[in-house]
mmCIF file with all atom_site columns, C-alpha atoms in Angstrom:
data_model
loop_
_atom_site.group_PDB
_atom_site.id
_atom_site.type_symbol
_atom_site.label_atom_id
_atom_site.label_alt_id
_atom_site.label_comp_id
_atom_site.label_asym_id
_atom_site.label_entity_id
_atom_site.label_seq_id
_atom_site.pdbx_PDB_ins_code
_atom_site.Cartn_x
_atom_site.Cartn_y
_atom_site.Cartn_z
_atom_site.occupancy
_atom_site.B_iso_or_equiv
_atom_site.pdbx_formal_charge
_atom_site.auth_seq_id
_atom_site.auth_comp_id
_atom_site.auth_asym_id
_atom_site.auth_atom_id
_atom_site.pdbx_PDB_model_num
ATOM 1   C CA . ASP A 1 1   ? -58.926 12.862 -20.004 1.00 97.00 ? 1   ASP A CA 1
ATOM 2   C CA . ILE A 1 2   ? -57.957 15.324 -22.739 1.00 98.00 ? 2   ILE A CA 1
ATOM 3   C CA . VAL A 1 3   ? -55.027 13.990 -24.749 1.00 98.00 ? 3   VAL A CA 1
ATOM 4   C CA . MET A 1 4   ? -52.478 16.513 -26.009 1.00 98.00 ? 4   MET A CA 1
ATOM 5   C CA . THR A 1 5   ? -50.403 15.517 -29.027 1.00 98.00 ? 5   THR A CA 1
ATOM 6   C CA . GLN A 1 6   ? -47.308 17.504 -29.965 1.00 98.00 ? 6   GLN A CA 1
ATOM 7   C CA . THR A 1 7   ? -45.411 17.245 -33.215 1.00 96.00 ? 7   THR A CA 1
ATOM 8   C CA . PRO A 1 8   ? -42.633 16.877 -34.038 1.00 97.00 ? 8   PRO A CA 1
ATOM 9   C CA . SER A 1 9   ? -41.022 15.231 -31.029 1.00 97.00 ? 9   SER A CA 1
ATOM 10  C CA . SER A 1 10  ? -37.755 16.908 -31.941 1.00 97.00 ? 10  SER A CA 1
ATOM 11  C CA . GLN A 1 11  ? -36.549 19.409 -34.476 1.00 96.00 ? 11  GLN A CA 1
ATOM 12  C CA . ALA A 1 12  ? -33.084 20.503 -35.465 1.00 96.00 ? 12  ALA A CA 1
ATOM 13  C CA . VAL A 1 13  ? -32.853 24.188 -36.211 1.00 94.00 ? 13  VAL A CA 1
ATOM 14  C CA . SER A 1 14  ? -30.281 26.808 -37.131 1.00 94.00 ? 14  SER A CA 1
ATOM 15  C CA . ALA A 1 15  ? -30.001 30.186 -35.447 1.00 94.00 ? 15  ALA A CA 1
ATOM 16  C CA . GLY A 1 16  ? -32.205 32.714 -37.192 1.00 96.00 ? 16  GLY A CA 1
ATOM 17  C CA . GLU A 1 17  ? -34.534 30.084 -38.599 1.00 96.00 ? 17  GLU A CA 1
ATOM 18  C CA . LYS A 1 18  ? -38.312 30.251 -38.193 1.00 97.00 ? 18  LYS A CA 1
ATOM 19  C CA . VAL A 1 19  ? -39.797 27.237 -36.454 1.00 97.00 ? 19  VAL A CA 1
ATOM 20  C CA . THR A 1 20  ? -43.380 26.099 -35.936 1.00 98.00 ? 20  THR A CA 1
ATOM 21  C CA . LEU A 1 21  ? -44.399 23.640 -33.251 1.00 98.00 ? 21  LEU A CA 1
ATOM 22  C CA . SER A 1 22  ? -47.765 21.917 -33.297 1.00 98.00 ? 22  SER A CA 1
ATOM 23  C CA . CYS A 1 23  ? -50.084 20.880 -30.504 1.00 98.00 ? 23  CYS A CA 1
ATOM 24  C CA . LYS A 1 24  ? -53.441 19.163 -30.969 1.00 98.00 ? 24  LYS A CA 1
ATOM 25  C CA . SER A 1 25  ? -55.998 18.346 -28.313 1.00 98.00 ? 25  SER A CA 1
ATOM 26  C CA . SER A 1 26  ? -58.458 15.454 -28.318 1.00 98.00 ? 26  SER A CA 1
ATOM 27  C CA . GLN A 1 27  ? -61.319 17.849 -27.606 1.00 98.00 ? 27  GLN A CA 1
ATOM 28  C CA . SER A 1 28  ? -61.931 21.538 -28.036 1.00 98.00 ? 28  SER A CA 1
ATOM 29  C CA . LEU A 1 29  ? -60.251 23.862 -25.541 1.00 97.00 ? 29  LEU A CA 1
ATOM 30  C CA . LEU A 1 30  ? -62.422 26.798 -26.590 1.00 97.00 ? 30  LEU A CA 1
ATOM 31  C CA . SER A 1 31  ? -64.882 27.972 -23.975 1.00 96.00 ? 31  SER A CA 1
ATOM 32  C CA . SER A 1 32  ? -68.260 28.955 -25.375 1.00 95.00 ? 32  SER A CA 1
ATOM 33  C CA . ALA A 1 33  ? -68.775 31.190 -22.350 1.00 94.00 ? 33  ALA A CA 1
ATOM 34  C CA . ASN A 1 34  ? -65.768 33.463 -22.722 1.00 93.00 ? 34  ASN A CA 1
ATOM 35  C CA . LYS A 1 35  ? -64.338 32.532 -26.152 1.00 95.00 ? 35  LYS A CA 1
ATOM 36  C CA . HIS A 1 36  ? -60.948 31.787 -24.602 1.00 96.00 ? 36  HIS A CA 1
ATOM 37  C CA . ASN A 1 37  ? -58.807 28.802 -25.475 1.00 97.00 ? 37  ASN A CA 1
ATOM 38  C CA . TYR A 1 38  ? -57.526 27.128 -22.319 1.00 97.00 ? 38  TYR A CA 1
ATOM 39  C CA . LEU A 1 39  ? -54.047 26.337 -23.582 1.00 97.00 ? 39  LEU A CA 1
ATOM 40  C CA . ALA A 1 40  ? -50.566 27.227 -22.375 1.00 98.00 ? 40  ALA A CA 1
ATOM 41  C CA . TRP A 1 41  ? -47.053 26.813 -23.759 1.00 98.00 ? 41  TRP A CA 1
ATOM 42  C CA . TYR A 1 42  ? -44.008 26.207 -21.560 1.00 98.00 ? 42  TYR A CA 1
ATOM 43  C CA . GLN A 1 43  ? -40.281 26.211 -22.220 1.00 98.00 ? 43  GLN A CA 1
ATOM 44  C CA . GLN A 1 44  ? -38.042 23.913 -20.206 1.00 98.00 ? 44  GLN A CA 1
ATOM 45  C CA . LYS A 1 45  ? -34.272 24.073 -20.390 1.00 97.00 ? 45  LYS A CA 1
ATOM 46  C CA . PRO A 1 46  ? -32.093 21.249 -19.040 1.00 95.00 ? 46  PRO A CA 1
ATOM 47  C CA . GLY A 1 47  ? -32.042 21.151 -15.272 1.00 95.00 ? 47  GLY A CA 1
ATOM 48  C CA . GLN A 1 48  ? -34.602 23.955 -14.963 1.00 97.00 ? 48  GLN A CA 1
ATOM 49  C CA . SER A 1 49  ? -38.260 24.196 -14.101 1.00 98.00 ? 49  SER A CA 1
ATOM 50  C CA . PRO A 1 50  ? -40.738 24.870 -16.897 1.00 98.00 ? 50  PRO A CA 1
ATOM 51  C CA . LYS A 1 51  ? -41.313 28.506 -17.734 1.00 98.00 ? 51  LYS A CA 1
ATOM 52  C CA . LEU A 1 52  ? -44.727 29.774 -18.803 1.00 97.00 ? 52  LEU A CA 1
ATOM 53  C CA . LEU A 1 53  ? -44.394 31.479 -22.186 1.00 98.00 ? 53  LEU A CA 1
ATOM 54  C CA . ILE A 1 54  ? -47.966 31.805 -23.406 1.00 97.00 ? 54  ILE A CA 1
ATOM 55  C CA . SER A 1 55  ? -51.385 31.404 -21.859 1.00 96.00 ? 55  SER A CA 1
ATOM 56  C CA . TRP A 1 56  ? -54.861 31.510 -23.403 1.00 96.00 ? 56  TRP A CA 1
ATOM 57  C CA . ALA A 1 57  ? -53.257 30.131 -26.574 1.00 97.00 ? 57  ALA A CA 1
ATOM 58  C CA . SER A 1 58  ? -51.858 33.491 -27.670 1.00 97.00 ? 58  SER A CA 1
ATOM 59  C CA . THR A 1 59  ? -51.147 35.781 -24.684 1.00 96.00 ? 59  THR A CA 1
ATOM 60  C CA . ARG A 1 60  ? -47.425 36.179 -24.077 1.00 97.00 ? 60  ARG A CA 1
ATOM 61  C CA . GLU A 1 61  ? -46.299 36.377 -20.480 1.00 95.00 ? 61  GLU A CA 1
ATOM 62  C CA . SER A 1 62  ? -44.526 39.502 -19.347 1.00 94.00 ? 62  SER A CA 1
ATOM 63  C CA . GLY A 1 63  ? -40.882 39.471 -20.390 1.00 96.00 ? 63  GLY A CA 1
ATOM 64  C CA . VAL A 1 64  ? -41.272 36.805 -23.076 1.00 97.00 ? 64  VAL A CA 1
ATOM 65  C CA . PRO A 1 65  ? -39.661 37.966 -26.332 1.00 97.00 ? 65  PRO A CA 1
ATOM 66  C CA . ASP A 1 66  ? -42.047 38.815 -29.124 1.00 97.00 ? 66  ASP A CA 1
ATOM 67  C CA . ARG A 1 67  ? -40.419 36.238 -31.394 1.00 98.00 ? 67  ARG A CA 1
ATOM 68  C CA . PHE A 1 68  ? -42.611 33.715 -29.540 1.00 98.00 ? 68  PHE A CA 1
ATOM 69  C CA . VAL A 1 69  ? -46.110 33.711 -31.012 1.00 98.00 ? 69  VAL A CA 1
ATOM 70  C CA . GLY A 1 70  ? -48.950 31.417 -30.014 1.00 98.00 ? 70  GLY A CA 1
ATOM 71  C CA . SER A 1 71  ? -51.926 30.850 -32.266 1.00 98.00 ? 71  SER A CA 1
ATOM 72  C CA . GLY A 1 72  ? -54.771 28.479 -32.954 1.00 98.00 ? 72  GLY A CA 1
ATOM 73  C CA . SER A 1 73  ? -58.182 27.682 -31.583 1.00 98.00 ? 73  SER A CA 1
ATOM 74  C CA . GLY A 1 74  ? -60.373 24.742 -30.727 1.00 98.00 ? 74  GLY A CA 1
ATOM 75  C CA . THR A 1 75  ? -58.188 21.674 -31.071 1.00 98.00 ? 75  THR A CA 1
ATOM 76  C CA . ASP A 1 76  ? -55.248 22.882 -33.174 1.00 98.00 ? 76  ASP A CA 1
ATOM 77  C CA . PHE A 1 77  ? -52.554 25.156 -31.805 1.00 98.00 ? 77  PHE A CA 1
ATOM 78  C CA . THR A 1 78  ? -49.156 26.407 -32.890 1.00 98.00 ? 78  THR A CA 1
ATOM 79  C CA . LEU A 1 79  ? -46.144 27.985 -31.240 1.00 98.00 ? 79  LEU A CA 1
ATOM 80  C CA . THR A 1 80  ? -44.012 29.884 -33.706 1.00 98.00 ? 80  THR A CA 1
ATOM 81  C CA . ILE A 1 81  ? -40.542 31.185 -32.988 1.00 97.00 ? 81  ILE A CA 1
ATOM 82  C CA . SER A 1 82  ? -39.870 33.726 -35.694 1.00 95.00 ? 82  SER A CA 1
ATOM 83  C CA . SER A 1 83  ? -36.073 33.708 -35.498 1.00 95.00 ? 83  SER A CA 1
ATOM 84  C CA . VAL A 1 84  ? -34.615 31.047 -33.238 1.00 96.00 ? 84  VAL A CA 1
ATOM 85  C CA . GLN A 1 85  ? -31.838 32.130 -30.925 1.00 95.00 ? 85  GLN A CA 1
ATOM 86  C CA . ALA A 1 86  ? -29.302 29.860 -29.216 1.00 94.00 ? 86  ALA A CA 1
ATOM 87  C CA . GLU A 1 87  ? -31.016 30.434 -25.879 1.00 95.00 ? 87  GLU A CA 1
ATOM 88  C CA . ASP A 1 88  ? -34.278 29.045 -27.285 1.00 96.00 ? 88  ASP A CA 1
ATOM 89  C CA . LEU A 1 89  ? -32.892 25.502 -27.461 1.00 94.00 ? 89  LEU A CA 1
ATOM 90  C CA . ALA A 1 90  ? -35.128 23.693 -25.000 1.00 97.00 ? 90  ALA A CA 1
ATOM 91  C CA . VAL A 1 91  ? -38.115 21.393 -24.746 1.00 98.00 ? 91  VAL A CA 1
ATOM 92  C CA . TYR A 1 92  ? -41.485 23.026 -25.366 1.00 98.00 ? 92  TYR A CA 1
ATOM 93  C CA . TYR A 1 93  ? -44.672 21.684 -23.828 1.00 98.00 ? 93  TYR A CA 1
ATOM 94  C CA . CYS A 1 94  ? -48.281 22.565 -24.446 1.00 98.00 ? 94  CYS A CA 1
ATOM 95  C CA . GLU A 1 95  ? -50.786 22.113 -21.653 1.00 98.00 ? 95  GLU A CA 1
ATOM 96  C CA . GLN A 1 96  ? -54.547 22.255 -21.464 1.00 98.00 ? 96  GLN A CA 1
ATOM 97  C CA . TYR A 1 97  ? -56.223 23.728 -18.422 1.00 96.00 ? 97  TYR A CA 1
ATOM 98  C CA . TYR A 1 98  ? -59.752 23.446 -19.806 1.00 96.00 ? 98  TYR A CA 1
ATOM 99  C CA . ASP A 1 99  ? -60.561 20.551 -17.544 1.00 95.00 ? 99  ASP A CA 1
ATOM 100 C CA . THR A 1 100 ? -58.947 18.519 -14.820 1.00 94.00 ? 100 THR A CA 1
ATOM 101 C CA . PRO A 1 101 ? -56.868 16.495 -14.943 1.00 96.00 ? 101 PRO A CA 1
ATOM 102 C CA . TYR A 1 102 ? -54.770 19.140 -16.628 1.00 97.00 ? 102 TYR A CA 1
ATOM 103 C CA . THR A 1 103 ? -52.668 17.407 -19.243 1.00 98.00 ? 103 THR A CA 1
ATOM 104 C CA . PHE A 1 104 ? -49.458 18.142 -21.102 1.00 98.00 ? 104 PHE A CA 1
ATOM 105 C CA . GLY A 1 105 ? -48.174 17.140 -24.489 1.00 98.00 ? 105 GLY A CA 1
ATOM 106 C CA . ALA A 1 106 ? -45.086 14.956 -24.630 1.00 98.00 ? 106 ALA A CA 1
ATOM 107 C CA . GLY A 1 107 ? -42.982 17.922 -25.681 1.00 98.00 ? 107 GLY A CA 1
ATOM 108 C CA . THR A 1 108 ? -40.977 19.079 -28.686 1.00 98.00 ? 108 THR A CA 1
ATOM 109 C CA . LYS A 1 109 ? -37.220 19.273 -28.264 1.00 98.00 ? 109 LYS A CA 1
ATOM 110 C CA . LEU A 1 110 ? -35.502 22.016 -30.222 1.00 97.00 ? 110 LEU A CA 1
ATOM 111 C CA . GLU A 1 111 ? -31.935 21.069 -31.046 1.00 95.00 ? 111 GLU A CA 1
ATOM 112 C CA . LEU A 1 112 ? -29.113 22.767 -32.885 1.00 87.00 ? 112 LEU A CA 1
ATOM 113 C CA . LYS A 1 113 ? -28.622 21.732 -36.497 1.00 87.00 ? 113 LYS A CA 1
ATOM 114 C CA . GLN B 2 1   ? -40.390 38.064 -5.520  1.00 95.00 ? 1   GLN B CA 1
ATOM 115 C CA . VAL B 2 2   ? -42.812 35.164 -5.732  1.00 97.00 ? 2   VAL B CA 1
ATOM 116 C CA . GLN B 2 3   ? -41.141 31.917 -4.739  1.00 98.00 ? 3   GLN B CA 1
ATOM 117 C CA . LEU B 2 4   ? -42.084 28.306 -4.257  1.00 98.00 ? 4   LEU B CA 1
ATOM 118 C CA . LYS B 2 5   ? -39.657 25.853 -2.705  1.00 98.00 ? 5   LYS B CA 1
ATOM 119 C CA . GLU B 2 6   ? -40.087 22.122 -2.366  1.00 98.00 ? 6   GLU B CA 1
ATOM 120 C CA . THR B 2 7   ? -38.447 20.202 0.451   1.00 98.00 ? 7   THR B CA 1
ATOM 121 C CA . GLY B 2 8   ? -38.501 16.461 0.795   1.00 96.00 ? 8   GLY B CA 1
ATOM 122 C CA . PRO B 2 9   ? -36.452 13.273 0.780   1.00 97.00 ? 9   PRO B CA 1
ATOM 123 C CA . ASP B 2 10  ? -34.074 12.288 -1.984  1.00 96.00 ? 10  ASP B CA 1
ATOM 124 C CA . LEU B 2 11  ? -34.756 8.610  -1.442  1.00 97.00 ? 11  LEU B CA 1
ATOM 125 C CA . VAL B 2 12  ? -37.857 6.671  -0.461  1.00 97.00 ? 12  VAL B CA 1
ATOM 126 C CA . GLN B 2 13  ? -38.123 2.939  -0.030  1.00 97.00 ? 13  GLN B CA 1
ATOM 127 C CA . LEU B 2 14  ? -40.428 0.854  -2.177  1.00 97.00 ? 14  LEU B CA 1
ATOM 128 C CA . THR B 2 15  ? -44.029 0.765  -0.862  1.00 96.00 ? 15  THR B CA 1
ATOM 129 C CA . GLN B 2 16  ? -43.332 3.571  1.596   1.00 97.00 ? 16  GLN B CA 1
ATOM 130 C CA . THR B 2 17  ? -44.917 7.033  1.765   1.00 98.00 ? 17  THR B CA 1
ATOM 131 C CA . LEU B 2 18  ? -43.584 10.203 0.161   1.00 98.00 ? 18  LEU B CA 1
ATOM 132 C CA . SER B 2 19  ? -44.062 13.538 1.895   1.00 98.00 ? 19  SER B CA 1
ATOM 133 C CA . ILE B 2 20  ? -43.038 16.815 0.267   1.00 98.00 ? 20  ILE B CA 1
ATOM 134 C CA . THR B 2 21  ? -43.603 20.368 1.505   1.00 98.00 ? 21  THR B CA 1
ATOM 135 C CA . CYS B 2 22  ? -44.014 23.363 -0.780  1.00 98.00 ? 22  CYS B CA 1
ATOM 136 C CA . THR B 2 23  ? -43.290 26.620 1.027   1.00 98.00 ? 23  THR B CA 1
ATOM 137 C CA . VAL B 2 24  ? -44.425 29.717 -0.798  1.00 98.00 ? 24  VAL B CA 1
ATOM 138 C CA . SER B 2 25  ? -43.522 33.351 -0.353  1.00 98.00 ? 25  SER B CA 1
ATOM 139 C CA . ARG B 2 26  ? -44.788 36.707 -1.559  1.00 97.00 ? 26  ARG B CA 1
ATOM 140 C CA . PHE B 2 27  ? -48.305 35.436 -2.166  1.00 96.00 ? 27  PHE B CA 1
ATOM 141 C CA . SER B 2 28  ? -51.181 34.026 -0.182  1.00 96.00 ? 28  SER B CA 1
ATOM 142 C CA . LEU B 2 29  ? -52.525 30.496 -0.504  1.00 97.00 ? 29  LEU B CA 1
ATOM 143 C CA . THR B 2 30  ? -56.006 31.979 -0.169  1.00 96.00 ? 30  THR B CA 1
ATOM 144 C CA . ALA B 2 31  ? -55.464 34.075 -3.296  1.00 95.00 ? 31  ALA B CA 1
ATOM 145 C CA . PHE B 2 32  ? -53.607 31.676 -5.607  1.00 96.00 ? 32  PHE B CA 1
ATOM 146 C CA . ASN B 2 33  ? -53.879 27.974 -6.298  1.00 97.00 ? 33  ASN B CA 1
ATOM 147 C CA . VAL B 2 34  ? -50.954 25.586 -5.873  1.00 98.00 ? 34  VAL B CA 1
ATOM 148 C CA . HIS B 2 35  ? -50.501 22.485 -7.963  1.00 98.00 ? 35  HIS B CA 1
ATOM 149 C CA . TRP B 2 36  ? -48.230 19.473 -7.914  1.00 98.00 ? 36  TRP B CA 1
ATOM 150 C CA . VAL B 2 37  ? -46.606 18.340 -11.163 1.00 98.00 ? 37  VAL B CA 1
ATOM 151 C CA . ARG B 2 38  ? -44.075 15.575 -11.561 1.00 98.00 ? 38  ARG B CA 1
ATOM 152 C CA . GLN B 2 39  ? -41.523 14.649 -14.201 1.00 98.00 ? 39  GLN B CA 1
ATOM 153 C CA . PRO B 2 40  ? -39.784 11.283 -14.392 1.00 98.00 ? 40  PRO B CA 1
ATOM 154 C CA . PRO B 2 41  ? -36.128 11.548 -15.467 1.00 97.00 ? 41  PRO B CA 1
ATOM 155 C CA . GLY B 2 42  ? -35.919 12.318 -19.177 1.00 96.00 ? 42  GLY B CA 1
ATOM 156 C CA . LYS B 2 43  ? -39.698 12.293 -19.585 1.00 97.00 ? 43  LYS B CA 1
ATOM 157 C CA . GLY B 2 44  ? -42.616 14.706 -19.737 1.00 98.00 ? 44  GLY B CA 1
ATOM 158 C CA . LEU B 2 45  ? -44.787 16.517 -17.228 1.00 98.00 ? 45  LEU B CA 1
ATOM 159 C CA . GLU B 2 46  ? -47.725 15.042 -15.344 1.00 98.00 ? 46  GLU B CA 1
ATOM 160 C CA . TRP B 2 47  ? -50.233 17.030 -13.318 1.00 98.00 ? 47  TRP B CA 1
ATOM 161 C CA . MET B 2 48  ? -50.942 15.342 -10.013 1.00 98.00 ? 48  MET B CA 1
ATOM 162 C CA . GLY B 2 49  ? -53.383 17.581 -8.247  1.00 97.00 ? 49  GLY B CA 1
ATOM 163 C CA . ALA B 2 50  ? -54.254 20.987 -6.874  1.00 96.00 ? 50  ALA B CA 1
ATOM 164 C CA . MET B 2 51  ? -54.954 22.869 -3.689  1.00 97.00 ? 51  MET B CA 1
ATOM 165 C CA . TRP B 2 52  ? -57.511 25.513 -4.525  1.00 96.00 ? 52  TRP B CA 1
ATOM 166 C CA . THR B 2 53  ? -57.718 28.895 -2.829  1.00 96.00 ? 53  THR B CA 1
ATOM 167 C CA . GLY B 2 54  ? -60.830 27.905 -0.899  1.00 95.00 ? 54  GLY B CA 1
ATOM 168 C CA . GLY B 2 55  ? -59.111 24.868 0.603   1.00 96.00 ? 55  GLY B CA 1
ATOM 169 C CA . GLY B 2 56  ? -60.623 22.274 -1.697  1.00 96.00 ? 56  GLY B CA 1
ATOM 170 C CA . THR B 2 57  ? -58.533 19.820 -3.636  1.00 96.00 ? 57  THR B CA 1
ATOM 171 C CA . ASP B 2 58  ? -58.585 18.069 -6.977  1.00 95.00 ? 58  ASP B CA 1
ATOM 172 C CA . TYR B 2 59  ? -56.634 14.959 -7.858  1.00 97.00 ? 59  TYR B CA 1
ATOM 173 C CA . ASN B 2 60  ? -55.575 13.210 -11.011 1.00 97.00 ? 60  ASN B CA 1
ATOM 174 C CA . SER B 2 61  ? -57.402 9.883  -10.937 1.00 96.00 ? 61  SER B CA 1
ATOM 175 C CA . ALA B 2 62  ? -54.187 8.262  -12.237 1.00 95.00 ? 62  ALA B CA 1
ATOM 176 C CA . PHE B 2 63  ? -53.031 8.375  -8.651  1.00 93.00 ? 63  PHE B CA 1
ATOM 177 C CA . LYS B 2 64  ? -56.256 6.782  -7.422  1.00 77.00 ? 64  LYS B CA 1
ATOM 178 C CA . SER B 2 65  ? -56.433 7.093  -3.675  1.00 89.00 ? 65  SER B CA 1
ATOM 179 C CA . ARG B 2 66  ? -52.652 7.221  -3.106  1.00 96.00 ? 66  ARG B CA 1
ATOM 180 C CA . LEU B 2 67  ? -52.412 10.995 -3.134  1.00 98.00 ? 67  LEU B CA 1
ATOM 181 C CA . THR B 2 68  ? -53.343 13.578 -0.510  1.00 98.00 ? 68  THR B CA 1
ATOM 182 C CA . ILE B 2 69  ? -52.753 17.327 -0.699  1.00 98.00 ? 69  ILE B CA 1
ATOM 183 C CA . ASN B 2 70  ? -53.135 19.542 2.351   1.00 98.00 ? 70  ASN B CA 1
ATOM 184 C CA . ARG B 2 71  ? -52.076 23.013 3.379   1.00 98.00 ? 71  ARG B CA 1
ATOM 185 C CA . ASP B 2 72  ? -51.278 25.211 6.346   1.00 98.00 ? 72  ASP B CA 1
ATOM 186 C CA . THR B 2 73  ? -52.103 28.742 5.334   1.00 97.00 ? 73  THR B CA 1
ATOM 187 C CA . SER B 2 74  ? -50.525 30.215 8.470   1.00 97.00 ? 74  SER B CA 1
ATOM 188 C CA . LYS B 2 75  ? -47.178 28.765 7.404   1.00 98.00 ? 75  LYS B CA 1
ATOM 189 C CA . SER B 2 76  ? -47.724 29.319 3.663   1.00 98.00 ? 76  SER B CA 1
ATOM 190 C CA . GLN B 2 77  ? -47.161 25.634 3.058   1.00 98.00 ? 77  GLN B CA 1
ATOM 191 C CA . VAL B 2 78  ? -48.792 23.039 0.853   1.00 98.00 ? 78  VAL B CA 1
ATOM 192 C CA . PHE B 2 79  ? -48.144 19.363 1.458   1.00 98.00 ? 79  PHE B CA 1
ATOM 193 C CA . LEU B 2 80  ? -48.071 16.391 -0.855  1.00 98.00 ? 80  LEU B CA 1
ATOM 194 C CA . GLN B 2 81  ? -48.352 12.896 0.535   1.00 98.00 ? 81  GLN B CA 1
ATOM 195 C CA . MET B 2 82  ? -48.376 9.824  -1.641  1.00 98.00 ? 82  MET B CA 1
ATOM 196 C CA . ASN B 2 83  ? -48.311 6.281  -0.370  1.00 97.00 ? 83  ASN B CA 1
ATOM 197 C CA . SER B 2 84  ? -47.461 2.855  -1.764  1.00 96.00 ? 84  SER B CA 1
ATOM 198 C CA . LEU B 2 85  ? -44.568 4.197  -3.814  1.00 97.00 ? 85  LEU B CA 1
ATOM 199 C CA . GLN B 2 86  ? -43.282 2.153  -6.733  1.00 97.00 ? 86  GLN B CA 1
ATOM 200 C CA . THR B 2 87  ? -40.123 2.510  -8.797  1.00 97.00 ? 87  THR B CA 1
ATOM 201 C CA . ASP B 2 88  ? -42.026 4.342  -11.531 1.00 97.00 ? 88  ASP B CA 1
ATOM 202 C CA . ASP B 2 89  ? -42.796 7.081  -9.012  1.00 98.00 ? 89  ASP B CA 1
ATOM 203 C CA . THR B 2 90  ? -39.155 8.104  -9.304  1.00 98.00 ? 90  THR B CA 1
ATOM 204 C CA . ALA B 2 91  ? -39.412 11.677 -10.558 1.00 98.00 ? 91  ALA B CA 1
ATOM 205 C CA . LYS B 2 92  ? -38.773 15.319 -9.910  1.00 98.00 ? 92  LYS B CA 1
ATOM 206 C CA . TYR B 2 93  ? -41.754 16.720 -8.045  1.00 98.00 ? 93  TYR B CA 1
ATOM 207 C CA . PHE B 2 94  ? -42.639 20.367 -8.617  1.00 98.00 ? 94  PHE B CA 1
ATOM 208 C CA . CYS B 2 95  ? -45.120 22.663 -6.979  1.00 98.00 ? 95  CYS B CA 1
ATOM 209 C CA . ALA B 2 96  ? -46.438 25.458 -9.161  1.00 98.00 ? 96  ALA B CA 1
ATOM 210 C CA . ARG B 2 97  ? -48.835 28.385 -8.851  1.00 97.00 ? 97  ARG B CA 1
ATOM 211 C CA . SER B 2 98  ? -51.788 29.302 -10.990 1.00 96.00 ? 98  SER B CA 1
ATOM 212 C CA . ARG B 2 99  ? -53.492 32.665 -10.963 1.00 87.00 ? 99  ARG B CA 1
ATOM 213 C CA . GLY B 2 100 ? -56.966 31.225 -11.346 1.00 81.00 ? 100 GLY B CA 1
ATOM 214 C CA . SER B 2 101 ? -58.738 27.901 -11.069 1.00 75.00 ? 101 SER B CA 1
ATOM 215 C CA . TYR B 2 102 ? -58.299 27.359 -14.773 1.00 79.00 ? 102 TYR B CA 1
ATOM 216 C CA . GLU B 2 103 ? -55.069 29.034 -15.760 1.00 87.00 ? 103 GLU B CA 1
ATOM 217 C CA . GLY B 2 104 ? -51.503 28.134 -16.602 1.00 92.00 ? 104 GLY B CA 1
ATOM 218 C CA . PHE B 2 105 ? -48.741 27.794 -14.037 1.00 97.00 ? 105 PHE B CA 1
ATOM 219 C CA . ASP B 2 106 ? -46.929 31.105 -13.827 1.00 96.00 ? 106 ASP B CA 1
ATOM 220 C CA . TYR B 2 107 ? -44.405 30.291 -11.096 1.00 97.00 ? 107 TYR B CA 1
ATOM 221 C CA . TRP B 2 108 ? -42.709 26.992 -10.342 1.00 98.00 ? 108 TRP B CA 1
ATOM 222 C CA . GLY B 2 109 ? -40.473 25.692 -7.610  1.00 98.00 ? 109 GLY B CA 1
ATOM 223 C CA . GLN B 2 110 ? -37.104 24.227 -8.494  1.00 98.00 ? 110 GLN B CA 1
ATOM 224 C CA . GLY B 2 111 ? -38.407 20.733 -7.836  1.00 98.00 ? 111 GLY B CA 1
ATOM 225 C CA . VAL B 2 112 ? -37.176 17.883 -5.689  1.00 98.00 ? 112 VAL B CA 1
ATOM 226 C CA . LEU B 2 113 ? -35.853 14.703 -7.248  1.00 98.00 ? 113 LEU B CA 1
ATOM 227 C CA . VAL B 2 114 ? -37.181 11.657 -5.450  1.00 98.00 ? 114 VAL B CA 1
ATOM 228 C CA . THR B 2 115 ? -35.805 8.200  -6.131  1.00 98.00 ? 115 THR B CA 1
ATOM 229 C CA . VAL B 2 116 ? -37.799 5.157  -5.095  1.00 97.00 ? 116 VAL B CA 1
ATOM 230 C CA . SER B 2 117 ? -35.434 2.395  -4.134  1.00 95.00 ? 117 SER B CA 1
ATOM 231 C CA . SER B 2 118 ? -36.017 -1.283 -3.603  1.00 86.00 ? 118 SER B CA 1
#
């Protein structure tokens, strides 16, 4: 199985701050056939279902604010929130869909400083 | 709009079988895949398995032979059945949709919290 490792496990932030979340996979998620990285980012707020923010490592879903930016390739990926808002406080998960079983990272919890 | 809704028991006895139904609306099970994902209280997400558009299934080997996923396309329903439940199967169980065989989950149900009780 592909192991997804997210760091940090939690991060305290202030509104307006830039934050970078890391996700590393135990094997490359880059397809040689189509040059796509099979990685998604989700946001989960307390009591809610996860929400897909970014797919293919860097493609924002419709309606997701442009302060959320996904980047990276191969085994190293990053989710950057350029200016954190109060409504962004949540747990963020990365997930690989390169191969089954699909696997998630343990999550990064964004908390208020 | 696209919806997925899980229905199932709140409580299941130790060693018994869990059955959950995912009823979908505004999309066809022959056009989109449906997955099962679970989340123990306070913990992370675990992919359990998938019902593909063609009717085939894929399972996480972590569940060995305990897990079965079926569907009834005429009722727009996907079913999860897992036997020999243990206390560490206590979790919220979600169904979620993916646009392709290898894509992220763009719509999720609200989940059903199942407690396994001894």
